[in-house]
Amino acid sequence: MGALIWLASYPKSGNTWMRSFLHNLFRNAHEPVSINELDDFCLGESDAAWYAPRSPRPLAELEPDEIAKLRPVVHGDFTLAFPDSVFVKTHNYLGEWFGVPLHNMDVTAGGIYVLRNPLDVAISLSHHFGETIDEAIAHLADDGAGTPVTGKHVPEVHRSWSTHVASWTAAPNPQLLVLRYEDLLLKPKKYFKKVVQFLGLKPPQERLERAIRNSSFKALKAQEQKTGFKERSDKTDAFFREGRAEQWRDVLTPDQVRRIIADHHVQMARFGYIPDDYKDAVPVPEASRVAS
């Protein structure tokens, strides 16, 4: 039985990349590990297959509060999946749903949280959910955002991008490693090394670099093009599209950039996401306007 290590992120922020890196690191294979085998290594928090055995009726017939009450029990079941630490993917915010914690801390050892610039997340969301950019911007700001129960998944509770980020990162915790997607892109050796150090691992440098190389965006995209990816949304042609930072400069209009900054400036400022050429888009606090 092993305690849980949450691999957490708002959707389309690098969770699959982190899972692939860790899978390649632990498997230590010379060729990239199949992206369609990620669930052999990392459980999915919303995977209905874990909830169905604990449900008194078909999941689709349960009320949301009934599903919420199953979560702590199912998370306890997760600990039986592997003898050592159990990695679990989650897109839920760190909070409660119908008065029940979305993450059972009684069986948790720690977590890794990856966040990404919402200016780029908006573009990826639009492709993943089949939304226009404007709809994706509204999605990012929706504090009721989440996904419904389906045949494969129980509901996920995302909240807005800002609520999600604040819920996981506002209170520093030595058991939680917080990483920016952009740092992983810019300096992968430095920041993936932080991941292995956080987990208490000491792999040889060659093994670390091979895991980074085998989970690179280029490698993941090549795999999807060759074999497909079972986690791809039916709303998009590819799960791995761009994988680069600041694509928003080529896609978003100035008005769309300003709307995202207006909605999320507090958390964006915390993580250095407000562009220098859009500093004036940050809303002026009411007190400052009155004083002036």
Tab-separated table of C-alpha atoms in Angstrom:
chain	number	residue	atom	x	y	z
A	1	MET	CA	0.000	0.000	0.000
A	2	GLY	CA	1.382	3.417	-0.951
A	3	ALA	CA	0.411	7.015	-0.190
A	4	LEU	CA	-0.807	9.238	-3.010
A	5	ILE	CA	1.250	11.804	-4.892
A	6	TRP	CA	-1.045	14.117	-6.811
A	7	LEU	CA	0.021	15.310	-10.270
A	8	ALA	CA	-2.180	18.371	-10.407
A	9	SER	CA	-2.897	21.086	-12.936
A	10	TYR	CA	-5.646	23.126	-14.500
A	11	PRO	CA	-6.586	21.430	-17.809
A	12	LYS	CA	-4.166	21.882	-20.736
A	13	SER	CA	-1.290	23.004	-18.539
A	14	GLY	CA	1.293	20.225	-18.799
A	15	ASN	CA	-0.102	17.330	-16.775
A	16	THR	CA	0.351	14.788	-19.570
A	17	TRP	CA	3.914	15.983	-20.127
A	18	MET	CA	4.741	15.510	-16.424
A	19	ARG	CA	3.164	12.055	-16.389
A	20	SER	CA	5.108	11.041	-19.478
A	21	PHE	CA	8.388	12.283	-18.025
A	22	LEU	CA	7.907	10.305	-14.809
A	23	HIS	CA	6.758	7.197	-16.681
A	24	ASN	CA	9.851	7.322	-18.877
A	25	LEU	CA	12.073	7.962	-15.857
A	26	PHE	CA	10.774	4.963	-13.911
A	27	ARG	CA	10.626	2.595	-16.881
A	28	ASN	CA	14.136	3.670	-17.950
A	29	ALA	CA	13.527	2.435	-21.472
A	30	HIS	CA	15.778	3.485	-24.334
A	31	GLU	CA	12.761	4.222	-26.533
A	32	PRO	CA	9.863	6.493	-25.502
A	33	VAL	CA	7.238	4.706	-23.417
A	34	SER	CA	3.838	4.583	-25.130
A	35	ILE	CA	1.607	7.540	-24.344
A	36	ASN	CA	-1.304	5.100	-24.362
A	37	GLU	CA	0.177	3.295	-21.366
A	38	LEU	CA	0.311	6.289	-19.043
A	39	ASP	CA	-2.530	4.912	-16.949
A	40	ASP	CA	-0.425	1.812	-16.255
A	41	PHE	CA	1.820	4.116	-14.230
A	42	CYS	CA	-0.443	6.946	-13.058
A	43	LEU	CA	-4.073	6.641	-11.992
A	44	GLY	CA	-6.761	9.098	-13.103
A	45	GLU	CA	-8.627	10.695	-10.204
A	46	SER	CA	-11.878	10.862	-12.177
A	47	ASP	CA	-11.659	7.369	-13.702
A	48	ALA	CA	-15.160	5.929	-13.364
A	49	ALA	CA	-13.799	2.382	-13.213
A	50	TRP	CA	-12.606	3.062	-9.657
A	51	TYR	CA	-15.914	4.578	-8.532
A	52	ALA	CA	-18.352	2.070	-10.001
A	53	PRO	CA	-17.513	-0.764	-7.533
A	54	ARG	CA	-18.177	1.617	-4.640
A	55	SER	CA	-21.435	2.975	-6.030
A	56	PRO	CA	-24.825	1.615	-4.903
A	57	ARG	CA	-26.261	2.384	-8.365
A	58	PRO	CA	-24.937	3.184	-11.848
A	59	LEU	CA	-22.860	6.358	-11.587
A	60	ALA	CA	-25.076	8.184	-14.084
A	61	GLU	CA	-28.009	7.752	-11.675
A	62	LEU	CA	-26.226	9.296	-8.678
A	63	GLU	CA	-26.765	12.849	-7.507
A	64	PRO	CA	-23.620	15.007	-7.428
A	65	ASP	CA	-23.479	14.958	-3.629
A	66	GLU	CA	-23.559	11.138	-3.700
A	67	ILE	CA	-20.579	11.051	-6.058
A	68	ALA	CA	-18.784	13.546	-3.825
A	69	LYS	CA	-19.133	11.193	-0.860
A	70	LEU	CA	-17.516	8.344	-2.813
A	71	ARG	CA	-14.289	10.273	-3.417
A	72	PRO	CA	-12.509	9.789	-0.065
A	73	VAL	CA	-13.287	6.061	-0.155
A	74	VAL	CA	-12.063	5.685	-3.735
A	75	HIS	CA	-8.892	7.603	-2.917
A	76	GLY	CA	-8.289	5.074	-0.171
A	77	ASP	CA	-8.671	2.347	-2.779
A	78	PHE	CA	-6.035	4.098	-4.927
A	79	THR	CA	-3.412	3.344	-2.264
A	80	LEU	CA	-3.793	-0.373	-2.989
A	81	ALA	CA	-2.899	0.010	-6.678
A	82	PHE	CA	0.874	-0.152	-6.152
A	83	PRO	CA	3.077	-1.152	-3.210
A	84	ASP	CA	5.004	2.125	-3.249
A	85	SER	CA	3.893	5.705	-3.846
A	86	VAL	CA	0.854	5.997	-6.120
A	87	PHE	CA	0.807	8.840	-8.649
A	88	VAL	CA	-2.650	10.225	-9.413
A	89	LYS	CA	-3.544	12.755	-12.094
A	90	THR	CA	-6.041	15.406	-11.003
A	91	HIS	CA	-7.544	18.468	-12.646
A	92	ASN	CA	-9.667	19.291	-9.596
A	93	TYR	CA	-9.040	22.449	-7.670
A	94	LEU	CA	-7.846	21.960	-4.097
A	95	GLY	CA	-11.036	22.384	-2.123
A	96	GLU	CA	-14.393	20.848	-1.353
A	97	TRP	CA	-17.385	19.805	-3.435
A	98	PHE	CA	-20.701	19.393	-1.648
A	99	GLY	CA	-18.817	19.667	1.620
A	100	VAL	CA	-16.453	16.790	0.815
A	101	PRO	CA	-12.722	17.281	0.050
A	102	LEU	CA	-11.842	16.657	-3.579
A	103	HIS	CA	-8.510	15.169	-2.431
A	104	ASN	CA	-8.281	12.845	0.558
A	105	MET	CA	-5.368	14.222	2.565
A	106	ASP	CA	-5.456	11.272	4.976
A	107	VAL	CA	-3.878	9.113	2.252
A	108	THR	CA	-1.749	11.831	0.609
A	109	ALA	CA	2.042	12.066	0.722
A	110	GLY	CA	2.415	15.165	-1.442
A	111	GLY	CA	1.913	16.633	-4.877
A	112	ILE	CA	3.378	18.304	-7.938
A	113	TYR	CA	1.465	21.248	-9.377
A	114	VAL	CA	2.153	22.511	-12.904
A	115	LEU	CA	0.706	25.838	-14.004
A	116	ARG	CA	0.792	27.577	-17.371
A	117	ASN	CA	0.241	31.112	-18.620
A	118	PRO	CA	-3.553	31.514	-19.039
A	119	LEU	CA	-2.937	33.472	-22.241
A	120	ASP	CA	-1.716	30.203	-23.781
A	121	VAL	CA	-4.115	27.977	-21.832
A	122	ALA	CA	-7.035	29.801	-23.466
A	123	ILE	CA	-5.837	28.696	-26.911
A	124	SER	CA	-5.351	25.070	-25.873
A	125	LEU	CA	-8.731	25.021	-24.124
A	126	SER	CA	-10.451	26.282	-27.253
A	127	HIS	CA	-9.082	23.366	-29.272
A	128	HIS	CA	-9.621	20.723	-26.570
A	129	PHE	CA	-13.237	21.635	-25.794
A	130	GLY	CA	-14.210	22.800	-29.283
A	131	GLU	CA	-14.775	26.377	-28.143
A	132	THR	CA	-14.108	29.728	-29.760
A	133	ILE	CA	-11.327	31.781	-28.193
A	134	ASP	CA	-13.906	34.067	-26.604
A	135	GLU	CA	-15.745	31.074	-25.172
A	136	ALA	CA	-12.463	29.705	-23.826
A	137	ILE	CA	-11.719	33.051	-22.158
A	138	ALA	CA	-15.125	32.895	-20.457
A	139	HIS	CA	-14.388	29.264	-19.528
A	140	LEU	CA	-11.132	30.321	-17.827
A	141	ALA	CA	-13.030	32.850	-15.707
A	142	ASP	CA	-15.956	30.553	-14.817
A	143	ASP	CA	-15.871	29.611	-11.132
A	144	GLY	CA	-18.379	26.882	-11.840
A	145	ALA	CA	-16.266	25.238	-14.530
A	146	GLY	CA	-15.856	21.488	-14.548
A	147	THR	CA	-16.868	18.375	-16.441
A	148	PRO	CA	-19.995	16.196	-16.120
A	149	VAL	CA	-20.293	12.529	-15.279
A	150	THR	CA	-19.786	10.290	-18.327
A	151	GLY	CA	-19.391	6.603	-18.956
A	152	LYS	CA	-15.643	6.947	-18.366
A	153	HIS	CA	-15.369	9.714	-15.782
A	154	VAL	CA	-16.964	11.141	-12.668
A	155	PRO	CA	-17.283	14.946	-12.591
A	156	GLU	CA	-14.152	17.061	-12.315
A	157	VAL	CA	-14.366	20.370	-10.456
A	158	HIS	CA	-12.012	22.910	-11.991
A	159	ARG	CA	-13.376	26.326	-10.959
A	160	SER	CA	-11.736	29.287	-12.706
A	161	TRP	CA	-8.053	29.339	-13.633
A	162	SER	CA	-7.379	31.849	-10.846
A	163	THR	CA	-9.302	29.892	-8.214
A	164	HIS	CA	-7.537	26.706	-9.277
A	165	VAL	CA	-4.058	28.233	-9.096
A	166	ALA	CA	-4.713	29.990	-5.785
A	167	SER	CA	-6.211	26.859	-4.223
A	168	TRP	CA	-3.058	24.848	-4.856
A	169	THR	CA	-0.366	27.504	-4.413
A	170	ALA	CA	-1.517	30.216	-1.995
A	171	ALA	CA	-0.216	28.432	1.105
A	172	PRO	CA	3.403	27.262	0.737
A	173	ASN	CA	3.783	23.580	1.599
A	174	PRO	CA	7.038	21.588	1.649
A	175	GLN	CA	5.082	18.566	0.417
A	176	LEU	CA	4.012	20.385	-2.750
A	177	LEU	CA	6.305	21.245	-5.653
A	178	VAL	CA	5.009	24.096	-7.827
A	179	LEU	CA	6.392	24.420	-11.357
A	180	ARG	CA	5.696	26.711	-14.293
A	181	TYR	CA	5.193	25.033	-17.672
A	182	GLU	CA	7.356	27.729	-19.249
A	183	ASP	CA	10.318	26.944	-16.980
A	184	LEU	CA	10.103	23.271	-17.924
A	185	LEU	CA	10.241	24.323	-21.579
A	186	LEU	CA	13.090	26.801	-21.191
A	187	LYS	CA	15.338	24.815	-18.849
A	188	PRO	CA	14.134	21.196	-18.801
A	189	LYS	CA	17.265	19.734	-17.188
A	190	LYS	CA	17.135	22.203	-14.309
A	191	TYR	CA	13.418	21.925	-13.562
A	192	PHE	CA	12.884	18.220	-14.169
A	193	LYS	CA	15.839	17.690	-11.849
A	194	LYS	CA	13.827	19.588	-9.237
A	195	VAL	CA	11.072	17.016	-9.746
A	196	VAL	CA	13.338	14.030	-9.116
A	197	GLN	CA	14.938	15.767	-6.108
A	198	PHE	CA	11.490	16.509	-4.674
A	199	LEU	CA	10.616	12.819	-5.003
A	200	GLY	CA	13.847	11.834	-3.245
A	201	LEU	CA	15.296	10.178	-6.343
A	202	LYS	CA	18.909	10.213	-7.510
A	203	PRO	CA	18.939	8.879	-11.073
A	204	PRO	CA	22.155	8.987	-13.110
A	205	GLN	CA	22.362	12.078	-15.296
A	206	GLU	CA	22.103	9.947	-18.432
A	207	ARG	CA	18.848	8.399	-17.230
A	208	LEU	CA	17.379	11.816	-16.368
A	209	GLU	CA	18.306	13.261	-19.748
A	210	ARG	CA	16.899	10.248	-21.580
A	211	ALA	CA	13.574	10.599	-19.747
A	212	ILE	CA	13.477	14.301	-20.663
A	213	ARG	CA	14.266	13.501	-24.294
A	214	ASN	CA	11.742	10.650	-24.535
A	215	SER	CA	8.967	12.827	-23.103
A	216	SER	CA	9.747	15.950	-25.140
A	217	PHE	CA	6.905	17.574	-27.065
A	218	LYS	CA	8.511	16.400	-30.301
A	219	ALA	CA	8.554	12.791	-29.079
A	220	LEU	CA	4.989	12.938	-27.750
A	221	LYS	CA	3.634	14.509	-30.934
A	222	ALA	CA	5.438	11.918	-33.075
A	223	GLN	CA	3.849	9.129	-31.037
A	224	GLU	CA	0.370	10.568	-31.396
A	225	GLN	CA	0.776	10.936	-35.149
A	226	LYS	CA	1.881	7.312	-35.411
A	227	THR	CA	-0.398	5.504	-32.939
A	228	GLY	CA	-3.033	8.031	-31.860
A	229	PHE	CA	-3.689	9.053	-28.258
A	230	LYS	CA	-6.664	7.713	-26.363
A	231	GLU	CA	-6.922	10.878	-24.225
A	232	ARG	CA	-7.431	13.111	-27.261
A	233	SER	CA	-10.721	14.983	-27.212
A	234	ASP	CA	-13.119	14.208	-30.057
A	235	LYS	CA	-13.365	17.984	-30.529
A	236	THR	CA	-9.812	18.302	-31.863
A	237	ASP	CA	-7.568	16.640	-34.429
A	238	ALA	CA	-4.540	16.413	-32.118
A	239	PHE	CA	-3.858	16.430	-28.382
A	240	PHE	CA	-0.266	17.604	-28.838
A	241	ARG	CA	-0.572	20.687	-31.065
A	242	GLU	CA	2.001	23.396	-30.347
A	243	GLY	CA	3.619	22.883	-26.954
A	244	ARG	CA	5.354	26.250	-27.003
A	245	ALA	CA	5.171	29.364	-24.858
A	246	GLU	CA	3.787	32.726	-25.972
A	247	GLN	CA	1.762	31.368	-28.862
A	248	TRP	CA	-0.867	33.831	-27.664
A	249	ARG	CA	1.037	36.629	-29.408
A	250	ASP	CA	0.168	35.037	-32.766
A	251	VAL	CA	-3.426	34.124	-31.931
A	252	LEU	CA	-5.104	36.462	-29.433
A	253	THR	CA	-6.293	39.971	-30.192
A	254	PRO	CA	-5.185	42.819	-27.860
A	255	ASP	CA	-8.728	42.958	-26.487
A	256	GLN	CA	-8.687	39.238	-25.676
A	257	VAL	CA	-5.317	39.593	-23.933
A	258	ARG	CA	-6.673	42.457	-21.848
A	259	ARG	CA	-9.772	40.492	-20.874
A	260	ILE	CA	-7.683	37.579	-19.598
A	261	ILE	CA	-5.416	39.914	-17.640
A	262	ALA	CA	-8.414	41.718	-16.158
A	263	ASP	CA	-9.876	38.383	-15.037
A	264	HIS	CA	-6.681	36.830	-13.665
A	265	HIS	CA	-4.174	39.602	-12.948
A	266	VAL	CA	-3.686	38.720	-9.270
A	267	GLN	CA	-2.479	35.169	-9.903
A	268	MET	CA	-0.771	36.128	-13.164
A	269	ALA	CA	1.286	38.742	-11.325
A	270	ARG	CA	2.334	36.186	-8.702
A	271	PHE	CA	3.897	33.999	-11.385
A	272	GLY	CA	5.263	36.633	-13.759
A	273	TYR	CA	2.650	36.137	-16.468
A	274	ILE	CA	1.654	39.761	-17.142
A	275	PRO	CA	3.524	40.893	-20.291
A	276	ASP	CA	5.504	44.104	-20.000
A	277	ASP	CA	3.619	45.589	-22.943
A	278	TYR	CA	0.278	44.965	-21.213
A	279	LYS	CA	1.013	46.292	-17.714
A	280	ASP	CA	-1.636	48.952	-18.269
A	281	ALA	CA	-4.272	46.211	-18.600
A	282	VAL	CA	-4.082	45.485	-14.869
A	283	PRO	CA	-7.169	47.013	-13.215
A	284	VAL	CA	-6.453	49.906	-10.847
A	285	PRO	CA	-7.732	49.174	-7.318
A	286	GLU	CA	-10.751	51.253	-6.315
A	287	ALA	CA	-8.866	52.826	-3.397
A	288	SER	CA	-6.133	54.040	-5.741
A	289	ARG	CA	-8.647	55.618	-8.097
A	290	VAL	CA	-10.351	57.433	-5.233
A	291	ALA	CA	-7.013	58.643	-3.858
A	292	SER	CA	-5.965	60.047	-7.196
